[in-house]
CSV table of C-alpha atoms and ligand atoms in Angstrom, one decimal:
chain,number,residue,atom,x,y,z
Y,224,UNK,CA,23.5,5.3,1.2
Y,225,UNK,CA,22.9,1.6,1.7
Y,226,UNK,CA,19.9,0.1,2.8
Y,227,UNK,CA,20.7,-2.7,4.4
Y,228,UNK,CA,23.0,-2.3,7.7
Y,229,UNK,CA,25.7,-5.4,8.5
Y,230,UNK,CA,23.3,-7.4,10.9
Y,231,UNK,CA,20.4,-7.5,7.8
Y,232,UNK,CA,23.1,-8.6,4.6
Y,233,UNK,CA,25.0,-11.5,7.2
Y,234,UNK,CA,21.4,-13.0,7.3
Y,235,UNK,CA,20.2,-15.0,4.1
Y,236,UNK,CA,17.7,-17.0,5.8
Y,237,UNK,CA,15.5,-17.2,8.6
Y,238,UNK,CA,16.9,-18.6,12.1
Y,239,UNK,CA,14.0,-20.6,13.9
Y,240,UNK,CA,14.5,-21.4,17.9
Y,241,UNK,CA,10.5,-22.3,17.9
Y,242,UNK,CA,8.4,-23.8,16.5
Y,243,UNK,CA,5.8,-20.6,15.0
Y,244,UNK,CA,4.9,-19.1,17.1
Y,245,UNK,CA,6.7,-19.6,19.9
Y,246,UNK,CA,6.1,-20.3,23.2
Y,247,UNK,CA,6.3,-17.0,24.7
Y,248,UNK,CA,4.1,-15.5,21.7
Y,249,UNK,CA,1.4,-18.0,22.4
Y,250,UNK,CA,1.2,-16.6,25.8
Y,251,UNK,CA,1.4,-13.2,25.0
Y,252,UNK,CA,-1.9,-14.0,21.8
Y,253,UNK,CA,-3.8,-15.9,25.0
Y,254,UNK,CA,-3.4,-12.5,26.8
Y,255,UNK,CA,-4.5,-10.6,23.5
Y,256,UNK,CA,-7.9,-12.6,23.6
Y,257,UNK,CA,-8.4,-11.2,26.9
Y,258,UNK,CA,-7.5,-8.0,26.3
Y,259,UNK,CA,-8.0,-6.9,22.2
Y,260,UNK,CA,-11.0,-7.5,20.4
Y,261,UNK,CA,-11.0,-9.8,17.7
Y,262,UNK,CA,-11.7,-7.3,15.4
Y,263,UNK,CA,-9.0,-6.0,15.4
Y,264,UNK,CA,-7.2,-8.8,13.0
Y,265,UNK,CA,-4.0,-10.8,13.5
Y,266,UNK,CA,-2.4,-12.3,10.3
Y,267,UNK,CA,0.5,-14.4,12.4
Y,268,UNK,CA,0.6,-14.2,15.8
Y,269,UNK,CA,4.4,-13.9,16.6
Y,270,UNK,CA,5.4,-11.2,18.7
Y,271,UNK,CA,7.8,-8.9,17.8
Y,272,UNK,CA,11.0,-7.4,19.9
Y,273,UNK,CA,13.0,-6.2,17.2
Y,274,UNK,CA,12.9,-5.4,13.8
Y,275,UNK,CA,16.4,-4.3,11.4
Y,276,UNK,CA,16.4,-4.1,7.0
Y,277,UNK,CA,13.8,-7.2,5.8
Y,278,UNK,CA,14.1,-9.0,9.3
Y,279,UNK,CA,12.1,-9.3,12.5
Y,280,UNK,CA,13.2,-11.0,15.7
Y,281,UNK,CA,10.3,-12.3,17.6
Y,282,UNK,CA,10.3,-12.9,21.7
Y,283,UNK,CA,11.0,-16.4,21.4
Y,284,UNK,CA,14.6,-15.6,18.9
Y,285,UNK,CA,13.5,-16.1,16.1
Y,286,UNK,CA,14.5,-14.6,13.4
Y,287,UNK,CA,11.9,-14.3,10.0
Y,288,UNK,CA,12.5,-13.4,6.7
Y,289,UNK,CA,9.9,-9.6,6.7
Y,290,UNK,CA,8.7,-9.7,3.3
Y,291,UNK,CA,4.8,-7.4,3.8
Y,292,UNK,CA,6.9,-4.8,5.5
Y,293,UNK,CA,3.9,-4.5,8.1
Y,294,UNK,CA,2.2,-3.3,4.5
Y,295,UNK,CA,3.6,-1.4,2.9
Y,296,UNK,CA,4.9,0.5,5.2
Y,297,UNK,CA,9.3,0.2,6.2
Y,298,UNK,CA,9.8,0.3,2.7
Y,299,UNK,CA,13.3,1.3,3.0
Y,300,UNK,CA,13.8,-1.6,5.7
Y,301,UNK,CA,12.7,-1.4,9.6
Y,302,UNK,CA,14.6,0.6,11.4
Y,303,UNK,CA,16.5,2.4,8.5
Y,304,UNK,CA,19.6,4.0,10.6
Y,305,UNK,CA,18.9,7.5,8.9
Y,306,UNK,CA,15.6,7.6,9.6
Y,307,UNK,CA,16.0,6.5,13.1
Y,308,UNK,CA,18.9,8.7,14.2
Y,309,UNK,CA,16.3,12.4,11.5
Y,310,UNK,CA,13.5,11.2,14.2
Y,311,UNK,CA,15.9,10.8,17.8
Y,312,UNK,CA,17.1,14.0,17.0
Y,313,UNK,CA,13.9,15.3,16.5
Y,314,UNK,CA,12.9,14.1,19.2
Y,315,UNK,CA,14.8,15.4,21.5
Y,316,UNK,CA,13.8,19.0,20.6
Y,317,UNK,CA,10.1,19.2,19.6
Y,318,UNK,CA,7.3,16.5,19.9
Y,319,UNK,CA,4.9,18.8,19.4
Y,320,UNK,CA,3.5,22.0,18.7
Y,321,UNK,CA,0.4,21.6,16.2
Y,322,UNK,CA,0.9,22.7,13.2
Y,323,UNK,CA,-2.1,24.6,13.1
Y,324,UNK,CA,-0.9,26.8,16.7
Y,325,UNK,CA,2.5,27.5,16.3
Y,326,UNK,CA,4.4,25.8,13.0
Y,327,UNK,CA,7.3,24.8,12.8
Y,328,UNK,CA,9.9,24.9,9.1
Y,329,UNK,CA,10.1,20.8,8.5
Y,330,UNK,CA,6.3,20.9,7.7
Y,331,UNK,CA,6.4,23.7,5.4
Y,332,UNK,CA,9.6,21.8,3.6
Y,333,UNK,CA,7.8,18.5,3.1
Y,334,UNK,CA,5.5,19.7,2.1
Y,335,UNK,CA,7.3,21.7,-1.3
Y,336,UNK,CA,8.9,18.4,-1.1
Y,337,UNK,CA,6.1,16.2,-1.6
Y,338,UNK,CA,4.6,19.3,-4.0
Y,339,UNK,CA,8.2,18.9,-6.2
Y,340,UNK,CA,7.6,14.8,-6.4
Y,341,UNK,CA,4.5,13.8,-7.5
Y,342,UNK,CA,3.6,14.2,-10.9
Y,343,UNK,CA,3.5,17.4,-12.7
Y,344,UNK,CA,4.8,20.7,-13.4
Y,345,UNK,CA,2.2,22.7,-12.1
Y,346,UNK,CA,1.1,24.7,-9.2
Y,347,UNK,CA,0.8,22.5,-5.9
Y,348,UNK,CA,0.3,22.6,-2.1
Y,349,UNK,CA,0.7,19.9,0.7
Y,350,UNK,CA,-1.4,19.5,4.2
Y,351,UNK,CA,-0.2,16.5,6.5
Y,352,UNK,CA,-2.5,14.2,8.4
Y,353,UNK,CA,-1.8,11.3,10.1
Y,354,UNK,CA,-3.3,7.7,8.1
Y,355,UNK,CA,-4.5,6.7,4.6
Y,356,UNK,CA,-8.0,7.0,5.7
Y,357,UNK,CA,-7.6,10.5,6.8
Y,358,UNK,CA,-5.9,11.7,3.7
Y,359,UNK,CA,-8.7,9.8,1.8
Y,360,UNK,CA,-11.1,11.8,4.1
Y,361,UNK,CA,-9.3,15.0,3.4
Y,362,UNK,CA,-9.2,14.6,-0.3
Y,363,UNK,CA,-13.0,14.1,-0.7
Y,364,UNK,CA,-14.0,17.2,1.3
Y,365,UNK,CA,-11.4,19.1,-0.9
Y,366,UNK,CA,-13.2,17.9,-4.1
Y,367,UNK,CA,-16.3,18.6,-2.8
Y,368,UNK,CA,-15.9,22.3,-1.4
Y,369,UNK,CA,-13.8,22.8,-5.5
Y,370,UNK,CA,-16.5,21.6,-7.5
Y,371,UNK,CA,-19.4,21.7,-5.4
Y,372,UNK,CA,-20.8,18.5,-6.1
Y,373,UNK,CA,-21.8,15.7,-4.3
Y,374,UNK,CA,-20.5,11.7,-5.4
Y,375,UNK,CA,-17.2,10.3,-5.2
Y,376,UNK,CA,-17.1,7.6,-8.0
Y,377,UNK,CA,-14.5,4.5,-6.4
Y,378,UNK,CA,-13.1,1.3,-8.1
Y,379,UNK,CA,-14.6,-1.8,-7.6
Y,380,UNK,CA,-11.6,-4.3,-6.1
Y,381,UNK,CA,-10.4,-0.9,-4.1
Y,382,UNK,CA,-9.9,-0.4,-0.7
Y,383,UNK,CA,-9.1,3.2,0.5
Y,384,UNK,CA,-9.3,2.9,4.3
Y,385,UNK,CA,-11.4,1.4,7.5
Y,386,UNK,CA,-13.5,5.2,8.5
Y,387,UNK,CA,-17.1,6.0,8.0
Y,388,UNK,CA,-16.4,7.8,4.4
Y,389,UNK,CA,-13.9,5.2,3.5
Y,390,UNK,CA,-15.7,2.2,4.3
Y,391,UNK,CA,-18.1,3.7,1.8
Y,392,UNK,CA,-15.3,3.2,-0.6
Y,393,UNK,CA,-14.9,-0.2,-0.7
Y,394,UNK,CA,-15.4,-3.0,-2.7
Y,395,UNK,CA,-15.2,-5.6,0.2
Y,396,UNK,CA,-18.3,-5.3,2.3
Y,397,UNK,CA,-16.9,-8.3,4.9
Y,398,UNK,CA,-14.8,-7.6,7.1
Y,399,UNK,CA,-14.8,-3.3,6.0
Y,400,UNK,CA,-18.4,-2.8,6.8
Y,401,UNK,CA,-20.1,-5.7,8.4
Y,402,UNK,CA,-22.0,-4.0,10.2
Y,403,UNK,CA,-20.7,-0.7,10.6
Y,404,UNK,CA,-23.7,0.8,8.3
Y,405,UNK,CA,-25.6,3.2,7.1
Y,406,UNK,CA,-22.6,4.1,5.3
Y,407,UNK,CA,-21.8,7.3,3.8
Y,408,UNK,CA,-23.9,8.7,1.4
Y,409,UNK,CA,-22.7,9.8,-2.5
Y,410,UNK,CA,-20.9,7.2,-3.1
Y,411,UNK,CA,-20.9,5.0,-5.8
Y,412,UNK,CA,-18.4,2.3,-7.4
Y,413,UNK,CA,-17.6,2.0,-10.4
Y,414,UNK,CA,-16.2,-1.3,-12.8
Y,415,UNK,CA,-12.2,-1.0,-13.3
Y,416,UNK,CA,-9.6,-2.9,-15.1
Y,417,UNK,CA,-8.8,-6.4,-13.7
Y,418,UNK,CA,-7.0,-7.8,-17.3
Y,419,UNK,CA,-7.0,-11.1,-16.1
Y,420,UNK,CA,-10.5,-11.4,-14.8
Y,421,UNK,CA,-12.0,-9.4,-17.4
Y,422,UNK,CA,-10.1,-9.2,-20.2
Y,423,UNK,CA,-11.1,-6.3,-21.9
Y,424,UNK,CA,-7.5,-3.5,-23.4
Y,425,UNK,CA,-7.5,-0.1,-21.9
Y,426,UNK,CA,-10.2,1.5,-23.7
Y,427,UNK,CA,-12.9,-0.9,-23.1
Y,428,UNK,CA,-12.4,-1.1,-19.7
Y,429,UNK,CA,-12.1,2.4,-19.6
Y,430,UNK,CA,-15.6,2.9,-22.1
Y,431,UNK,CA,-16.9,0.8,-19.1
Y,432,UNK,CA,-15.8,3.1,-16.6
Y,433,UNK,CA,-17.3,6.0,-18.2
Y,434,UNK,CA,-20.8,4.2,-19.6
Y,435,UNK,CA,-21.2,4.0,-15.4
Y,436,UNK,CA,-20.2,7.2,-14.8
Y,437,UNK,CA,-21.8,9.3,-17.0
Y,438,UNK,CA,-25.1,7.0,-16.7
Y,439,UNK,CA,-25.1,6.2,-13.0
Y,440,UNK,CA,-24.1,9.2,-11.2
Y,441,UNK,CA,-23.8,11.8,-14.2
Y,442,UNK,CA,-21.4,14.0,-14.7
Y,443,UNK,CA,-23.4,17.6,-12.8
Y,444,UNK,CA,-23.1,15.8,-9.5
Y,445,UNK,CA,-19.6,13.6,-9.7
Y,446,UNK,CA,-16.8,15.7,-7.5
Y,447,UNK,CA,-13.8,13.4,-7.6
Y,448,UNK,CA,-12.9,9.5,-9.1
Y,449,UNK,CA,-10.5,8.1,-7.1
Y,450,UNK,CA,-8.1,5.2,-8.2
Y,451,UNK,CA,-5.1,3.5,-6.7
Y,452,UNK,CA,-2.6,3.3,-10.0
Y,453,UNK,CA,-2.1,0.7,-8.7
Y,454,UNK,CA,-4.6,-1.4,-6.6
Y,455,UNK,CA,-3.4,-2.9,-2.7
Y,456,UNK,CA,-5.7,-4.8,-1.0
Y,457,UNK,CA,-7.4,-5.5,-4.4
Y,458,UNK,CA,-4.2,-8.1,-4.8
Y,459,UNK,CA,-2.0,-5.6,-7.2
Y,460,UNK,CA,-4.1,-5.8,-9.6
Y,461,UNK,CA,-2.4,-3.7,-12.6
Y,462,UNK,CA,-4.9,-1.7,-15.2
Y,463,UNK,CA,-4.5,-2.5,-18.6
Y,464,UNK,CA,-2.4,0.1,-20.6
Y,465,UNK,CA,-4.7,2.7,-21.5
Y,466,UNK,CA,-7.4,2.5,-18.9
Y,467,UNK,CA,-6.5,5.0,-16.0
Y,468,UNK,CA,-5.0,7.9,-18.6
Y,469,UNK,CA,-8.5,7.7,-20.9
Y,470,UNK,CA,-10.4,7.8,-16.9
Y,471,UNK,CA,-8.2,10.7,-15.9
Y,472,UNK,CA,-8.6,12.3,-20.1
Y,473,UNK,CA,-12.6,12.1,-19.2
Y,474,UNK,CA,-12.4,13.5,-15.6
Y,475,UNK,CA,-10.8,17.0,-16.5
Y,476,UNK,CA,-12.7,17.3,-19.8
Y,477,UNK,CA,-15.3,16.7,-17.6
Y,478,UNK,CA,-14.6,18.9,-14.5
Y,479,UNK,CA,-14.4,15.9,-12.2
Y,480,UNK,CA,-11.0,15.4,-9.7
Y,481,UNK,CA,-8.6,12.7,-10.8
Y,482,UNK,CA,-7.2,11.9,-6.8
Y,483,UNK,CA,-4.6,9.0,-6.7
Y,484,UNK,CA,-4.4,7.2,-4.0
Y,485,UNK,CA,-0.8,6.1,-3.3
Y,486,UNK,CA,-1.5,5.1,-0.2
Y,487,UNK,CA,0.2,1.8,-0.4
Y,488,UNK,CA,1.8,2.2,-4.0
Y,489,UNK,CA,3.6,5.7,-4.0
Y,490,UNK,CA,7.0,6.9,-2.3
Y,491,UNK,CA,9.6,4.1,-4.4
Y,492,UNK,CA,7.4,1.1,-3.9
Y,493,UNK,CA,7.6,0.4,-7.7
Y,494,UNK,CA,10.7,1.7,-8.9
Y,495,UNK,CA,9.3,4.9,-9.6
Y,496,UNK,CA,8.6,7.6,-7.2
Y,497,UNK,CA,4.8,7.5,-7.9
Y,498,UNK,CA,3.3,4.7,-9.1
Y,499,UNK,CA,0.9,6.6,-11.6
Y,500,UNK,CA,4.3,7.8,-14.0
Y,501,UNK,CA,4.2,4.0,-14.8
Y,502,UNK,CA,1.0,4.9,-16.6
Y,503,UNK,CA,1.5,8.4,-17.3
Y,504,UNK,CA,-1.0,10.2,-14.9
Y,505,UNK,CA,-0.4,13.7,-13.7
Y,506,UNK,CA,-3.6,13.4,-10.6
Y,507,UNK,CA,-5.3,16.4,-9.7
Y,508,UNK,CA,-4.5,15.3,-6.2
Y,509,UNK,CA,-2.5,13.0,-4.9
Y,510,UNK,CA,-2.2,10.4,-1.7
Y,511,UNK,CA,0.8,9.3,0.5
Y,512,UNK,CA,1.0,7.5,3.6
Y,513,UNK,CA,2.3,4.3,5.0
Y,514,UNK,CA,6.0,4.3,3.1
Y,515,UNK,CA,6.0,7.8,3.4
Y,516,UNK,CA,8.3,7.9,7.2
Y,517,UNK,CA,9.8,4.6,7.1
Y,518,UNK,CA,7.7,3.3,10.0
Y,519,UNK,CA,6.3,6.3,11.6
Y,520,UNK,CA,2.8,8.1,10.8
Y,521,UNK,CA,1.8,10.6,8.6
Y,522,UNK,CA,0.1,10.6,5.7
Y,523,UNK,CA,0.0,13.3,2.8
Y,524,UNK,CA,-2.7,15.2,0.6
Y,525,UNK,CA,-0.8,16.9,-2.5
Y,526,UNK,CA,-2.5,18.9,-5.3
Y,527,UNK,CA,-3.1,21.4,-7.8
Y,528,UNK,CA,-2.4,24.8,-5.8
Y,529,UNK,CA,-6.0,26.6,-6.3
Y,530,UNK,CA,-8.2,22.8,-5.5
Y,531,UNK,CA,-6.5,22.8,-2.3
Y,532,UNK,CA,-7.3,26.2,-1.8
Y,533,UNK,CA,-11.1,25.5,-2.1
Y,534,UNK,CA,-11.1,24.9,1.9
Y,535,UNK,CA,-12.1,27.9,4.4
Y,536,UNK,CA,-8.7,28.6,6.6
Y,537,UNK,CA,-9.3,26.0,10.1
Y,538,UNK,CA,-11.2,23.5,7.3
Y,539,UNK,CA,-7.7,21.6,7.6
Y,540,UNK,CA,-6.0,20.0,10.5
Y,541,UNK,CA,-5.8,17.7,13.2
Y,542,UNK,CA,-4.5,17.7,16.4
Y,543,UNK,CA,-1.5,15.5,15.3
Y,544,UNK,CA,-1.5,16.2,11.8
Y,545,UNK,CA,2.0,16.5,11.0
Y,546,UNK,CA,3.9,15.5,13.6
Y,547,UNK,CA,7.6,16.7,13.9
Y,548,UNK,CA,9.4,13.6,14.8
Y,549,UNK,CA,7.3,12.2,11.7
Y,550,UNK,CA,7.9,14.6,9.3
Y,551,UNK,CA,12.0,14.3,10.9
Y,552,UNK,CA,11.5,10.4,9.9
Y,553,UNK,CA,9.9,11.5,6.4
Y,554,UNK,CA,12.9,14.0,5.6
Y,555,UNK,CA,15.5,11.1,5.7
Y,556,UNK,CA,12.9,8.5,3.2
Y,557,UNK,CA,13.6,11.8,0.9
Y,558,UNK,CA,16.8,12.0,1.0
Y,559,UNK,CA,17.3,8.8,0.6
Y,560,UNK,CA,15.2,8.5,-2.3
Y,561,UNK,CA,16.5,11.5,-4.1
Y,562,UNK,CA,19.8,9.9,-4.0
Y,563,UNK,CA,18.3,7.3,-6.4
Y,564,UNK,CA,19.2,4.4,-4.3
Y,565,UNK,CA,15.9,3.0,-3.6
Y,566,UNK,CA,14.8,2.8,-7.5
Y,567,UNK,CA,17.6,0.7,-8.6
Y,568,UNK,CA,16.5,-1.9,-5.4
Y,569,UNK,CA,13.1,-2.3,-6.2
Y,570,UNK,CA,13.9,-2.8,-10.1
Y,571,UNK,CA,16.0,-5.3,-8.7
Y,572,UNK,CA,13.5,-6.9,-6.5
Y,573,UNK,CA,11.2,-6.8,-9.2
Y,574,UNK,CA,13.3,-8.9,-12.1
Y,575,UNK,CA,13.9,-12.0,-9.1
Y,576,UNK,CA,10.8,-12.0,-8.3
Y,577,UNK,CA,8.9,-12.1,-12.1
Y,578,UNK,CA,12.0,-14.6,-13.3
Y,579,UNK,CA,11.6,-16.7,-10.0
Y,580,UNK,CA,7.7,-16.5,-10.3
Y,581,UNK,CA,7.6,-17.1,-14.2
Y,582,UNK,CA,9.5,-20.5,-13.5
Y,583,UNK,CA,7.1,-21.6,-10.6
Y,584,UNK,CA,3.9,-21.0,-12.9
Y,585,UNK,CA,5.8,-23.0,-15.4
Y,586,UNK,CA,5.5,-26.1,-12.9
Y,587,UNK,CA,2.7,-25.1,-11.5
Y,588,UNK,CA,-0.4,-24.0,-13.3
Y,589,UNK,CA,-2.6,-23.0,-10.6
Y,590,UNK,CA,-0.3,-20.1,-10.5
Y,591,UNK,CA,-2.6,-17.9,-12.7
Y,592,UNK,CA,-1.6,-14.8,-13.4
Y,593,UNK,CA,1.7,-12.5,-11.8
Y,594,UNK,CA,2.0,-8.7,-11.8
Y,595,UNK,CA,2.9,-6.1,-10.4
Y,596,UNK,CA,6.2,-3.5,-10.5
Y,597,UNK,CA,8.7,-2.8,-8.3
Y,598,UNK,CA,8.8,-4.2,-4.9
Y,599,UNK,CA,5.3,-4.5,-5.0
Y,600,UNK,CA,4.8,-8.2,-7.3
Y,601,UNK,CA,1.2,-10.9,-6.5
Y,602,UNK,CA,0.4,-13.3,-8.0
Y,603,UNK,CA,-3.3,-15.1,-8.0
Y,604,UNK,CA,-3.8,-18.8,-7.6
Y,605,UNK,CA,-6.9,-20.1,-9.7
Y,606,UNK,CA,-7.5,-24.1,-11.2
Y,607,UNK,CA,-5.6,-24.5,-13.7
Y,608,UNK,CA,-6.5,-22.7,-17.0
Y,609,UNK,CA,-9.2,-21.0,-14.9
Y,610,UNK,CA,-10.0,-17.9,-13.2
Y,611,UNK,CA,-11.7,-19.5,-10.6
Y,612,UNK,CA,-10.2,-18.5,-7.4
Y,613,UNK,CA,-8.2,-21.0,-4.7
Y,614,UNK,CA,-8.8,-19.4,-1.6
Y,615,UNK,CA,-7.8,-21.9,0.8
Y,616,UNK,CA,-4.5,-22.6,-1.2
Y,617,UNK,CA,-2.9,-19.1,-1.1
Y,618,UNK,CA,-4.1,-20.0,3.1
Y,619,UNK,CA,-2.1,-23.2,3.1
Y,620,UNK,CA,1.1,-21.5,1.4
Y,621,UNK,CA,1.7,-18.4,3.8
Y,622,UNK,CA,0.8,-20.7,6.7
Y,623,UNK,CA,3.9,-22.9,5.3
Y,624,UNK,CA,6.1,-20.2,4.5
Y,625,UNK,CA,5.5,-18.9,8.5
Y,626,UNK,CA,6.2,-22.3,9.6
Y,627,UNK,CA,9.9,-22.2,7.8
Y,628,UNK,CA,10.0,-18.4,8.8
Y,629,UNK,CA,8.6,-16.6,6.0
Y,630,UNK,CA,6.3,-13.9,7.0
Y,631,UNK,CA,3.7,-13.7,3.4
Y,632,UNK,CA,0.9,-12.2,3.1
Y,633,UNK,CA,-2.4,-12.7,1.2
Y,634,UNK,CA,-4.3,-9.9,-0.7
Y,635,UNK,CA,-7.2,-9.9,-3.1
Y,636,UNK,CA,-10.4,-9.4,-3.0
Y,637,UNK,CA,-11.5,-13.4,-3.4
Y,638,UNK,CA,-8.6,-13.9,-1.0
Y,639,UNK,CA,-6.1,-15.9,-3.8
Y,640,UNK,CA,-4.0,-13.9,-3.9
Y,641,UNK,CA,0.1,-13.5,-2.5
Y,642,UNK,CA,1.8,-10.8,-2.3
Y,643,UNK,CA,5.2,-9.7,-1.7
Y,644,UNK,CA,5.6,-6.5,-0.4
Y,645,UNK,CA,9.4,-6.9,0.9
Y,646,UNK,CA,11.3,-4.1,2.2
Y,647,UNK,CA,14.0,-2.7,-0.7
Y,648,UNK,CA,16.5,-4.5,2.0
Y,649,UNK,CA,15.3,-7.4,0.8
Y,650,UNK,CA,18.5,-9.1,-0.9
Y,651,UNK,CA,18.3,-11.8,-3.9
Y,652,UNK,CA,19.2,-14.3,-1.5
Y,653,UNK,CA,16.4,-14.0,0.4
Y,654,UNK,CA,14.0,-13.9,-2.1
Y,655,UNK,CA,15.1,-16.8,-3.4
Y,656,UNK,CA,14.4,-18.5,-0.4
Y,657,UNK,CA,11.4,-17.5,0.1
Y,658,UNK,CA,10.4,-18.8,-3.6
Y,659,UNK,CA,11.7,-22.3,-2.8
Y,660,UNK,CA,9.5,-22.1,0.7
Y,661,UNK,CA,6.3,-21.3,-1.7
Y,662,UNK,CA,7.7,-24.6,-4.1
Y,663,UNK,CA,7.4,-26.9,-1.3
Y,664,UNK,CA,3.8,-25.6,-0.4
Y,665,UNK,CA,2.8,-26.0,-3.8
Y,666,UNK,CA,4.5,-29.3,-4.3
Y,667,UNK,CA,3.1,-30.9,-1.6
Y,668,UNK,CA,-0.3,-29.4,-2.9
Y,669,UNK,CA,0.6,-31.8,-6.1
Y,670,UNK,CA,1.2,-34.9,-3.9
Y,671,UNK,CA,-2.2,-35.0,-1.8
S,82,LIG,C1,-3.6,1.4,3.2
S,82,LIG,C2,-4.7,1.9,2.3
S,82,LIG,C3,-5.5,2.6,3.0
S,82,LIG,C4,-5.9,3.9,4.9
S,82,LIG,O1,-4.4,3.8,5.4
S,82,LIG,P1,-4.5,3.4,6.6
S,82,LIG,O2,-3.6,4.4,7.0
S,82,LIG,O3,-4.5,2.3,7.1
S,82,LIG,O4,-5.7,4.5,6.8
S,82,LIG,C5,-5.5,3.7,2.1
S,82,LIG,N1,-5.7,3.6,0.6
S,82,LIG,C6,-4.2,2.9,0.6
S,82,LIG,C7,-4.8,2.4,-1.2
S,82,LIG,C8,-4.4,1.8,1.7
S,82,LIG,O5,-3.0,0.5,0.9
């Protein structure tokens, strides 16, 4: 099995026919301003007509290198042929019956597969919803039902979604929460591990987190701790070694449910099935979404059978939850992951990016920290020798990259992180070109 198609491998550099955005995109964008509220943001107003592997083609005929993959969704490449074939074949048979009315086998089989591949050999159960935020909400429901406790602890720099409950769990008020309160009660944020900024080792950072949990919340009321093993929107923050496992151990000793939000980092993205494995974690609940069906909407909640059965029959579900077409696509994703090929690609991408960024950092001291795993790599831009964020520079780099046909995402609580979240179909040549474009942007700043 291969992750790339003939068309996508032939292309090593973007092919631009117009300025970015081109005239047709600009026309549609003007209509959008009238038709769509501004709260629905827009990173790059190029309107997409077709996508393939690591490439997106816009309405002006420009072919752009996509290093964001719809925020880590099309991990196995845009329009991955086996995924598309599975979805098409399912479309011809059944599009919807509602699993809680008249069920279908492919849901049960995907539950079995997720339960088999998430960390830990204990008995597990899985169910499906439509989005990452919905998965987080359901994990909270289950943790509360299981423990009979109220409070949910989330980490600083976390992002968990845009629903009412998940807004209360996010680190950043703007733009995710601004004006949208009142927020859900009994959600507390506690310090995380952020080695570049806090200078703490894993044990020290965990001790600080646990002190907050014990003193500000109290174990008697704490239902769950939720953590992204590698924080996504927060800027691909990799916690110090030992941090997460110490936190998990404390949670299990205190009857607190440990939830791993693997929505961005899971399912092959970091070179393992789940990022939890990188830290030796065996979470009580594991949340998946983004990459699970390579572009179709689906999310999963997997966890210890005894915890998962805490909800009453009918308490979990949703009209579109576990749509059979999304599930068919997810099976094709699992087939590819089980072949092992994606993990090798993630390792290759990690090496190419870390080497290239290391070189960049030697020439440009604004590259203050390089971190991440697999195809989830980022660098943080700071005033040389300090942790003072250079958010403007991240924006400039992303804008320059776009003008050269490379779609790069920014991230981070301070807006000063450039993140690479490419599909695993991206080639070493593609990565080299992207790094060249970033170097151009950094060099022009040094001259200015
Ligand atoms: C994207 C994301 C979510 C929210 O998922 P949606 O599908 O956008 O609701 C939650 N957690 C993490 C870590 C994410 O990256």
